[in-house]
Coordinates of C-alpha atoms in Angstrom, one line a residue:
M1 CA 20.7 -13.2 -18.4
P2 CA 17.6 -13.4 -16.3
T3 CA 17.7 -15.1 -12.9
D4 CA 16.2 -18.5 -13.4
R5 CA 15.1 -19.0 -9.8
V6 CA 12.1 -21.4 -9.8
Q7 CA 10.1 -19.9 -6.9
C8 CA 9.9 -16.2 -6.1
N9 CA 11.6 -14.9 -2.9
A10 CA 10.6 -11.5 -1.4
S11 CA 13.9 -10.0 -2.8
D12 CA 12.8 -11.0 -6.4
V13 CA 9.7 -8.8 -6.5
N14 CA 8.3 -5.3 -6.0
V15 CA 4.9 -5.2 -4.4
W16 CA 2.3 -2.4 -4.2
V17 CA -1.4 -2.0 -3.4
S18 CA -4.1 -0.1 -5.3
A19 CA -7.7 0.5 -4.1
E20 CA -11.0 0.6 -5.8
I21 CA -14.4 1.2 -4.1
I22 CA -17.0 -1.1 -5.6
G23 CA -20.8 -0.6 -5.2
G24 CA -22.8 -2.9 -3.0
G25 CA -20.8 -2.3 0.2
S26 CA -17.5 -3.7 -0.9
H27 CA -14.0 -2.3 -1.1
D28 CA -11.6 -4.0 -3.4
Y29 CA -7.8 -3.8 -3.4
T30 CA -5.2 -5.3 -5.6
L31 CA -1.8 -6.4 -4.6
T32 CA 0.5 -6.4 -7.7
L33 CA 3.8 -8.4 -7.7
E34 CA 6.3 -7.3 -10.3
A35 CA 9.6 -9.1 -11.0
K36 CA 12.7 -7.0 -10.4
P37 CA 14.9 -6.4 -13.5
G38 CA 16.5 -9.7 -14.8
V39 CA 14.3 -11.9 -12.6
S40 CA 11.9 -14.7 -13.8
C41 CA 10.2 -16.7 -11.0
Y42 CA 6.8 -18.1 -10.1
V43 CA 4.2 -17.9 -7.4
S44 CA 1.1 -20.1 -6.8
G45 CA -1.8 -20.0 -4.4
S46 CA -2.7 -17.3 -1.9
P47 CA -0.5 -15.3 0.5
T48 CA 0.1 -16.8 3.9
L49 CA 0.8 -15.4 7.4
V50 CA -1.1 -12.2 6.6
D51 CA -1.2 -9.3 9.1
F52 CA -2.2 -5.7 8.9
L53 CA -0.1 -3.6 11.2
T54 CA -0.8 -0.3 13.0
A55 CA 1.6 2.7 12.9
S56 CA 3.2 1.4 16.1
G57 CA 3.8 -2.0 14.5
E58 CA 1.2 -4.0 16.4
V59 CA -1.1 -6.5 14.6
A60 CA -4.4 -4.9 13.8
P61 CA -7.7 -6.7 14.7
V62 CA -8.5 -7.7 11.2
A63 CA -9.8 -11.2 10.4
I64 CA -8.1 -12.7 7.4
S65 CA -9.3 -15.4 5.0
T66 CA -7.7 -16.7 1.9
A67 CA -8.8 -18.6 -1.2
T68 CA -9.5 -22.3 -0.6
P69 CA -6.1 -24.2 -1.0
I70 CA -6.7 -26.2 -4.1
P71 CA -4.1 -26.9 -6.7
T72 CA -3.5 -23.6 -8.4
P73 CA -1.5 -23.0 -11.5
R74 CA 2.0 -21.4 -11.4
V75 CA 2.0 -17.8 -12.3
V76 CA 5.3 -16.7 -13.9
I77 CA 6.5 -13.2 -13.0
N78 CA 9.0 -11.7 -15.4
A79 CA 9.6 -8.8 -17.7
N80 CA 6.4 -9.6 -19.6
H81 CA 4.0 -10.7 -16.8
L82 CA 2.9 -9.4 -13.4
A83 CA 0.9 -11.3 -10.8
Q84 CA -2.1 -9.9 -8.9
I85 CA -4.0 -10.8 -5.7
D86 CA -7.4 -9.4 -5.1
I87 CA -8.4 -8.3 -1.6
N88 CA -12.1 -7.9 -0.9
T89 CA -13.6 -6.3 2.2
R90 CA -17.1 -5.3 3.3
D91 CA -18.0 -1.7 3.8
E92 CA -17.8 -1.4 7.6
A93 CA -15.9 0.7 10.1
G94 CA -12.3 0.6 9.3
T95 CA -9.3 -0.1 11.4
P96 CA -6.4 2.4 10.9
V97 CA -3.4 0.5 9.6
S98 CA -0.1 1.6 8.0
S99 CA 1.3 -1.6 6.6
L100 CA 0.6 -5.1 5.3
R101 CA 2.9 -8.0 6.1
F102 CA 2.6 -11.3 4.4
N103 CA 4.4 -14.2 2.8
I104 CA 4.2 -14.1 -1.0
P105 CA 2.5 -17.2 -2.4
S106 CA 5.6 -19.2 -2.9
S107 CA 7.5 -21.9 -1.1
G108 CA 10.8 -20.2 -1.9
E109 CA 13.1 -18.9 0.9
N110 CA 12.6 -15.5 2.6
T111 CA 9.1 -14.9 1.3
T112 CA 8.0 -12.4 4.0
T113 CA 7.4 -8.9 2.8
T114 CA 6.0 -5.8 4.3
I115 CA 4.5 -2.9 2.2
A116 CA 3.0 0.4 3.1
W117 CA -0.8 0.2 3.2
T118 CA -1.6 3.4 1.4
P119 CA -5.4 3.2 1.7
G120 CA -5.0 4.0 5.4
S121 CA -7.6 1.8 7.0
I122 CA -9.1 -1.7 6.4
A123 CA -12.4 -3.3 7.4
K124 CA -12.7 -5.9 10.1
H125 CA -12.4 -8.7 7.6
A126 CA -10.3 -9.1 4.5
H127 CA -10.4 -11.9 1.9
F128 CA -7.3 -12.6 -0.2
S129 CA -7.8 -14.4 -3.6
A130 CA -5.3 -16.8 -5.2
V131 CA -2.7 -15.1 -7.4
R132 CA -3.5 -14.5 -11.1
A133 CA -1.4 -13.7 -14.1
V134 CA -1.6 -10.3 -15.8
P135 CA 0.3 -9.3 -18.9
R136 CA 2.5 -6.3 -18.5
R137 CA 1.4 -3.4 -20.6
P138 CA 4.2 -1.7 -22.5
S139 CA 5.1 1.8 -21.5
P140 CA 4.3 4.4 -24.2
P141 CA 7.3 5.9 -26.1
A142 CA 8.8 8.9 -24.6
G143 CA 6.7 12.1 -25.1
Q144 CA 3.5 10.1 -25.7
V145 CA 0.7 9.4 -23.2

């Protein structure tokens, strides 16, 4: 029976980052939030208390902005749906960072999470979008790609 928690907590989701270089001087990244097995919960809005951290755990000098706080729809995360947050930066000298710490966009308890920042560096400014729903693509049957 799926957990029927209304708002997501950090312990409810797996989070990872992927990177894509876009033309026109931008770098875009995507944070993906995936419900752990048996969990169904929701998020809404943009992440809060966002910090990029250096390898020594210090807060890196990166200016953070988030989507304007307007009423945003609830995005359900479960076995059939993921949630994604876009991060946009300008192409400028990067600051070496090793992790990203933030509160997932939920007013649930214990929403702070820290993930490895696998792209390695980040520009001086990063803008985080509001969360959006993404249908989960089914995995191909064993032996097929």
